[in-house]
Short mmCIF file of C-alpha atoms in Angstrom, two decimals:
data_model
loop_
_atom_site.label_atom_id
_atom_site.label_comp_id
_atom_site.label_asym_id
_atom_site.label_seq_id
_atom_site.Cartn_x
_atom_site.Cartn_y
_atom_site.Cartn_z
CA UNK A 4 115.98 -24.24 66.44
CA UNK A 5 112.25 -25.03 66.04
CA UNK A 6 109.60 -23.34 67.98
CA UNK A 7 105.94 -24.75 68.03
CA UNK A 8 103.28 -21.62 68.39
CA UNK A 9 100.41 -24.03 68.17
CA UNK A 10 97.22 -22.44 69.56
CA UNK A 11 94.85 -24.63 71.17
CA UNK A 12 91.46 -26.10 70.02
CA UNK A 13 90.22 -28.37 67.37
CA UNK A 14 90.68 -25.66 64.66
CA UNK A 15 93.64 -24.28 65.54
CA UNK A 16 96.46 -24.10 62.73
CA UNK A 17 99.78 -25.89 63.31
CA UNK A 18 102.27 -23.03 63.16
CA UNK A 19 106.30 -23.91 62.99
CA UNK A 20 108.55 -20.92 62.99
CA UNK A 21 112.34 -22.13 62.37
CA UNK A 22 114.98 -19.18 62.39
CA UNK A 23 117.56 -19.19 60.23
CA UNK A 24 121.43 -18.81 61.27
CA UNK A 25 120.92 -15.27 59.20
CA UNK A 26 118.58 -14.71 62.11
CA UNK A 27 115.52 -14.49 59.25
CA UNK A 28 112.49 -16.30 60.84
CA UNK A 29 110.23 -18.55 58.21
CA UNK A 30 106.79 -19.45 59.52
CA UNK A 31 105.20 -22.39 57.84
CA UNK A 32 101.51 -22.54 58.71
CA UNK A 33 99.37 -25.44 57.87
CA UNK A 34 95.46 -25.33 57.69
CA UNK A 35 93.25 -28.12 59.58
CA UNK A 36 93.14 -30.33 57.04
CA UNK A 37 96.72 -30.83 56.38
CA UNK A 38 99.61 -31.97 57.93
CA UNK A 39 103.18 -30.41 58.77
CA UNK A 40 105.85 -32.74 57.51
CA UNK A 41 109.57 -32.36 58.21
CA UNK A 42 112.33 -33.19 55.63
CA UNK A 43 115.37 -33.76 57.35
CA UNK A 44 117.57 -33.76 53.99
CA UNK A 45 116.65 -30.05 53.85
CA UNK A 46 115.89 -29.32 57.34
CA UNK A 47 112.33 -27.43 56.19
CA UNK A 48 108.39 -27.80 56.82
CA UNK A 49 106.04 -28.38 54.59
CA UNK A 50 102.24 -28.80 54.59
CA UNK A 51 100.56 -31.76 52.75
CA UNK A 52 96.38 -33.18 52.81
CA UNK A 53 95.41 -35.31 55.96
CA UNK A 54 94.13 -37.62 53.53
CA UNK A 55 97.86 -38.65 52.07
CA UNK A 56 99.89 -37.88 54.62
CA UNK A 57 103.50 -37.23 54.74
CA UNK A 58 105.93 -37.86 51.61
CA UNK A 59 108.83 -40.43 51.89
CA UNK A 60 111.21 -40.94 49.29
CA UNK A 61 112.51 -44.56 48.72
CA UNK A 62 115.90 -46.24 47.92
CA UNK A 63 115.79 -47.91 44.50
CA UNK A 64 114.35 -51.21 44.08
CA UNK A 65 111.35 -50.42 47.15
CA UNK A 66 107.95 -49.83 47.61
CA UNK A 67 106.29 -46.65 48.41
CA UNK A 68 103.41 -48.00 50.89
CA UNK A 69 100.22 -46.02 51.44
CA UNK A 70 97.96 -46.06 54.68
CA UNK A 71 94.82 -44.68 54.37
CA UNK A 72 93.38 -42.29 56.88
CA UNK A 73 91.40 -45.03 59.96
CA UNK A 74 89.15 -42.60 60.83
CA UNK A 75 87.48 -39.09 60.32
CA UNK A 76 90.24 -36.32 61.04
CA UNK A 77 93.00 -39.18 60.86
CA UNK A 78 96.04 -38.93 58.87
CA UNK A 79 97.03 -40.90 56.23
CA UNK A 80 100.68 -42.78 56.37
CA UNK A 81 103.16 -43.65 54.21
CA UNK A 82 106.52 -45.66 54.24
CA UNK A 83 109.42 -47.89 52.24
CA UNK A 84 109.30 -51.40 52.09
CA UNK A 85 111.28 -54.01 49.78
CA UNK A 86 108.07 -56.25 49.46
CA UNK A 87 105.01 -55.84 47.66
CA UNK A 88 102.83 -53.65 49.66
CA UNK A 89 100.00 -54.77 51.15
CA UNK A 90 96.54 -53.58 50.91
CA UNK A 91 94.97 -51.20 52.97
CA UNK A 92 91.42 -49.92 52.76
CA UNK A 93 90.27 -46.42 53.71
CA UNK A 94 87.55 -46.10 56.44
CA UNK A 95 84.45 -45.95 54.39
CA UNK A 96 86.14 -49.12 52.47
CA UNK A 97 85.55 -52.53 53.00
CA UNK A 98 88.38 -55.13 51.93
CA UNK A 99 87.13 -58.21 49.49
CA UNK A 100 89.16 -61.33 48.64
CA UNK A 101 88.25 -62.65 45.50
CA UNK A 102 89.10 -66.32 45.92
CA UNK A 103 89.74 -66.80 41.81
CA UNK A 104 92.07 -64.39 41.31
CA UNK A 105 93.40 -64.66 44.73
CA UNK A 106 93.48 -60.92 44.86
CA UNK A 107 92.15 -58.15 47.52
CA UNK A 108 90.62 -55.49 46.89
CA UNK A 109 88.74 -52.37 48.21
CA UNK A 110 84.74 -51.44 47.88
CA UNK A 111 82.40 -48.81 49.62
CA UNK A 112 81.23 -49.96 52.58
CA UNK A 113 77.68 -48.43 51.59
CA UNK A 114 77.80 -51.83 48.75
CA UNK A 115 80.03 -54.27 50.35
CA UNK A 116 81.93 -57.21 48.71
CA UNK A 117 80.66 -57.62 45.14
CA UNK A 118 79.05 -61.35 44.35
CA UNK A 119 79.40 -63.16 40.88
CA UNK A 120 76.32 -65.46 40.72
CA UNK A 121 75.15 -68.58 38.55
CA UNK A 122 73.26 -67.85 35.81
CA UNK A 123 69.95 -67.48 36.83
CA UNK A 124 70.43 -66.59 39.85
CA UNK A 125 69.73 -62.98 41.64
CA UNK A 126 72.81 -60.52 43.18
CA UNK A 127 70.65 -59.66 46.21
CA UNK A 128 71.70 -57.00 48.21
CA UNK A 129 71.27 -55.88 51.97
CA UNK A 130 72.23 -51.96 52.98
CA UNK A 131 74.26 -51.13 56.23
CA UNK A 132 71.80 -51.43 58.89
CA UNK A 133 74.32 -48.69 60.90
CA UNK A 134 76.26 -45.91 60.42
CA UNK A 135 80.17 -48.35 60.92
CA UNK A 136 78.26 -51.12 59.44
CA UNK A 137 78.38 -52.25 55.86
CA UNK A 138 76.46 -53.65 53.35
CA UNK A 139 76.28 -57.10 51.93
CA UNK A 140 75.79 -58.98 48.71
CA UNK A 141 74.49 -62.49 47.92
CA UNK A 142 72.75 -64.72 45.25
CA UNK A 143 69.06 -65.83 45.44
CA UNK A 144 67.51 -67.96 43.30
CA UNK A 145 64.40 -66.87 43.74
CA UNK A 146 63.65 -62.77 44.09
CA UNK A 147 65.13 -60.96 46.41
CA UNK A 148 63.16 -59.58 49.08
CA UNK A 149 63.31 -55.93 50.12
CA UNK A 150 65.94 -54.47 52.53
CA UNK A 151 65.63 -50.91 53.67
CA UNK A 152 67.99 -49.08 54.46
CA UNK A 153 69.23 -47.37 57.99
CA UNK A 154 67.61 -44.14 57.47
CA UNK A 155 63.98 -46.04 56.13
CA UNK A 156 60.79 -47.75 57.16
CA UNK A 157 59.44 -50.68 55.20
CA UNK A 158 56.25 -49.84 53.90
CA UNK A 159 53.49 -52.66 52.94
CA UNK A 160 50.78 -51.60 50.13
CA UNK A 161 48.06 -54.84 50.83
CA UNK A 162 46.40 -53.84 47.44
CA UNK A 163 49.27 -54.76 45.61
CA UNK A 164 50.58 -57.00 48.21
CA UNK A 165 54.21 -55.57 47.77
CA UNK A 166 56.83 -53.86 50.20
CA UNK A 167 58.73 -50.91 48.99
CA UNK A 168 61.23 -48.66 51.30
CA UNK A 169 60.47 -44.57 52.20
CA UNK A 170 62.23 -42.04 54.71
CA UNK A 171 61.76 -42.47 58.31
CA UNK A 172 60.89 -38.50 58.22
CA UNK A 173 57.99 -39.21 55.58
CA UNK A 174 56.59 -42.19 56.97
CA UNK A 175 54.32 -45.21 54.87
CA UNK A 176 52.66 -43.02 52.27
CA UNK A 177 48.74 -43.56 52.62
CA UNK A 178 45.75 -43.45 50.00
CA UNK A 179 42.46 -41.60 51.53
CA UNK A 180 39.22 -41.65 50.16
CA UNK A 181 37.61 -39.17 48.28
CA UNK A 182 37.49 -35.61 50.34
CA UNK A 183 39.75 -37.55 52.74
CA UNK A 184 42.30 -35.63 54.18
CA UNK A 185 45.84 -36.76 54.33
CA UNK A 186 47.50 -35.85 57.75
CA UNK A 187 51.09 -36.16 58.88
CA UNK A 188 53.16 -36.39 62.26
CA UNK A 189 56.80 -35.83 62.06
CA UNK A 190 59.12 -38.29 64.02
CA UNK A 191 59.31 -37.75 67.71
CA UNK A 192 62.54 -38.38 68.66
CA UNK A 193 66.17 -38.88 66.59
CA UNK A 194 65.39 -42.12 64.62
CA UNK A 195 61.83 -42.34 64.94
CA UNK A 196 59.57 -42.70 61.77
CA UNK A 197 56.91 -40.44 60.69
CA UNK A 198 53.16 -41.24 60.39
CA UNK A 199 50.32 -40.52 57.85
CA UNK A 200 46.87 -41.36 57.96
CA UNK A 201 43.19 -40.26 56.66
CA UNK A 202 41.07 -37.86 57.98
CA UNK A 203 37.59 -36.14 56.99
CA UNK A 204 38.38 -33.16 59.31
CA UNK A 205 40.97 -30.67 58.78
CA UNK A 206 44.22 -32.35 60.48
CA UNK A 207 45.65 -30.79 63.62
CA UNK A 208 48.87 -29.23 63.40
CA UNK A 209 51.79 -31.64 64.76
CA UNK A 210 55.50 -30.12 65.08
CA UNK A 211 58.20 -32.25 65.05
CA UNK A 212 60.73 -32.79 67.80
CA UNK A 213 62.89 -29.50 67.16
CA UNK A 214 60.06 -27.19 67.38
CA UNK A 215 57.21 -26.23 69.30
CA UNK A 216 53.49 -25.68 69.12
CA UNK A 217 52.52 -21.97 68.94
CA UNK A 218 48.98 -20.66 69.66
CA UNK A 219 47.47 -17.44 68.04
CA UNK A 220 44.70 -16.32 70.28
CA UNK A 221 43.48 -13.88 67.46
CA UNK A 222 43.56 -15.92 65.09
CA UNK A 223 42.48 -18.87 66.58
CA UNK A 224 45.17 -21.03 65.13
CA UNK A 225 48.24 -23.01 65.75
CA UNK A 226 51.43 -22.55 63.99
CA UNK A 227 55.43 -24.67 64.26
CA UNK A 228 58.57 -22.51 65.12
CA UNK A 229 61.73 -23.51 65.79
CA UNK A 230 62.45 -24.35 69.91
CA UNK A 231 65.77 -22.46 69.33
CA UNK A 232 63.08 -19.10 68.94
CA UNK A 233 59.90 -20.18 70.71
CA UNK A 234 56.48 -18.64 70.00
CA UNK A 235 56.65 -15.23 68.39
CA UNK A 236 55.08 -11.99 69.78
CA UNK A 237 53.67 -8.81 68.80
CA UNK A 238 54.51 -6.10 71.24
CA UNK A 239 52.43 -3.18 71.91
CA UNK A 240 54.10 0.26 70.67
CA UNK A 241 57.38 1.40 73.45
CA UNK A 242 57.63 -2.39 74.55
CA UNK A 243 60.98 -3.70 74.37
CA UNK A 244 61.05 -7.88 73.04
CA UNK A 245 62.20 -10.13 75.62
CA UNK A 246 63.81 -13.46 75.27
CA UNK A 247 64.35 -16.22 78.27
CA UNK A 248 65.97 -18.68 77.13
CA UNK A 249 65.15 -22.44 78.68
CA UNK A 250 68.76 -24.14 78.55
CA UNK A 251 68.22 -27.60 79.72
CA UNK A 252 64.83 -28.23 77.59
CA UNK A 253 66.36 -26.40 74.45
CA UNK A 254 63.50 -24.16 74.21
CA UNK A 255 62.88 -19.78 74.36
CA UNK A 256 60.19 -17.68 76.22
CA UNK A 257 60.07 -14.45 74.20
CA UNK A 258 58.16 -11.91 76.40
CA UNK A 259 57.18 -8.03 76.24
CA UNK A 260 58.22 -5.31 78.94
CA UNK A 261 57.36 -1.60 78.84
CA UNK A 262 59.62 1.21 79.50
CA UNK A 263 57.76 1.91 82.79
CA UNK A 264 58.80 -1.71 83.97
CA UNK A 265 55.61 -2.85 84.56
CA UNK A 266 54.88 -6.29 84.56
CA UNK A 267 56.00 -8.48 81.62
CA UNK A 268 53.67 -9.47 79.12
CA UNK A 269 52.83 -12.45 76.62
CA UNK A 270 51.95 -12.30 72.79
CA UNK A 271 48.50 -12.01 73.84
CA UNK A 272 48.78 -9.24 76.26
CA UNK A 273 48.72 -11.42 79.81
CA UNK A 274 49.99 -10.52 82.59
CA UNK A 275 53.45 -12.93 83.31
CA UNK A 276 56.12 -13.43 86.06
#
């Protein structure tokens, strides 16, 4: 008799405890990244990688077939057959046919199908323009232009009159003039790029999309922090260090109180509700 103790939740171990006819109890636990797999010859549980999947064993003369995991957290199968098995490609694998050889075969996804040009020519490539996407290969025979990838911005230098590929984060780099500052704004939003440009004044601060804009009134200045915090404060001796926390715009309100419970106040001693 097999009884499942499974907990519930996406990291929950799979948990079979199968009692003996001695009445002994043997627990076979498997971790999240494997799989429980029954053998029926010997009536026991064992644990083997997602990635593989469970072990068969084959009659003479067959195949032992292999399917890759189709997807992230997906197991991998296996199973007999009397033919040649066919090819299967995992899911960051792209499947080629090379028409000479009549043969498939299996390359990143990130590269694609590999190309064999004429002489001469160029193996241009183009990168996945999304994260299921993949790339692509092809010949050119003049030069290949420039293909940037999902996470880049093209950039275009009109001294040199060339194109060349940098993070979205970082922006087109920018060349300022002599005592020129060089200023930078972070992307705004998931996917956005990032922004430099010159300046002869000192360049404002600009936080990017996880953080927020703090104000020192001593100091003068602004400062980033993390939204997940908000602005920090400096509490006056006895105060306790309050936090209200701003669900639905991801962001904190840290806040002083004294022991009296008088009226909460800010970093900068003000008088809040």
């Amino acid at each position: 008799m097999l009884a499942d103790t499974s907990t519930k939740g996406t990291c929950a171990l799979q948990t079979k405890v199968k009692v003996k006819k001695d009445g002994a109890a043997q627990v076979v636990t498997c971790s999240t990244e494997e799989i429980m797999c029954h053998d029926s010859t010997t009536m026991t549980d064992s644990c083997h990688p997602k990635s593989t999947g469970c072990p068969v064993t084959c009659l003479a003369g067959e195949h032992v077939c292999h399917m890759p995991p189709t997807c992230d957290g997906c197991d991998g199968y296996n199973w007999c057959s009397s033919y040649t098995c066919p090819l299967y490609c995992g899911v960051d694998e792209v499947i080629c046919h090379d028409s000479a050889t009549m043969t498939d075969s299996c390359h990143p996804a990130a590269t694609g199908c590999p190309v064999t040009c004429p002489p001469g020519d160029h193996v241009c490539h183009v990168p996945p323009t999304c994260d299921t996407c993949h790339g692509y290969s092809y010949c050119s025979p003049g030069s290949c232009p420039t293909y940037c990838g999902m996470d880049e911005v093209m950039c275009h230098d009109s001294t040199t009159m060339t194109d060349s590929c940098h993070p979205k984060s970082t922006g087109c780099p920018v060349a300022c003039l002599a005592g020129e500052r060089v200023c930078h704004m972070p992307p705004t939003c998931h996917g956005c790029d990032g922004h430099n440009y010159c300046s002869s004044s000192p360049c404002p601060v600009y936080c990017g999309m996880d953080e927020v804009t703090c104000h020192d009134a001593t100091t003068m200045t602004d400062s980033c922090h993390p939204a997940s915090t908000g602005c920090p404060v400096t509490c006056a001796s006895g105060d306790h260090l309050c936090q209200d926390g701003e669900v639905a715009r991801g962001l904190h309100l840290t806040k002083c109180r004294d022991l009296s419970g008088s009226p909460q106040r800010d970093g900068q001693g003000t008088a809040v509700s």
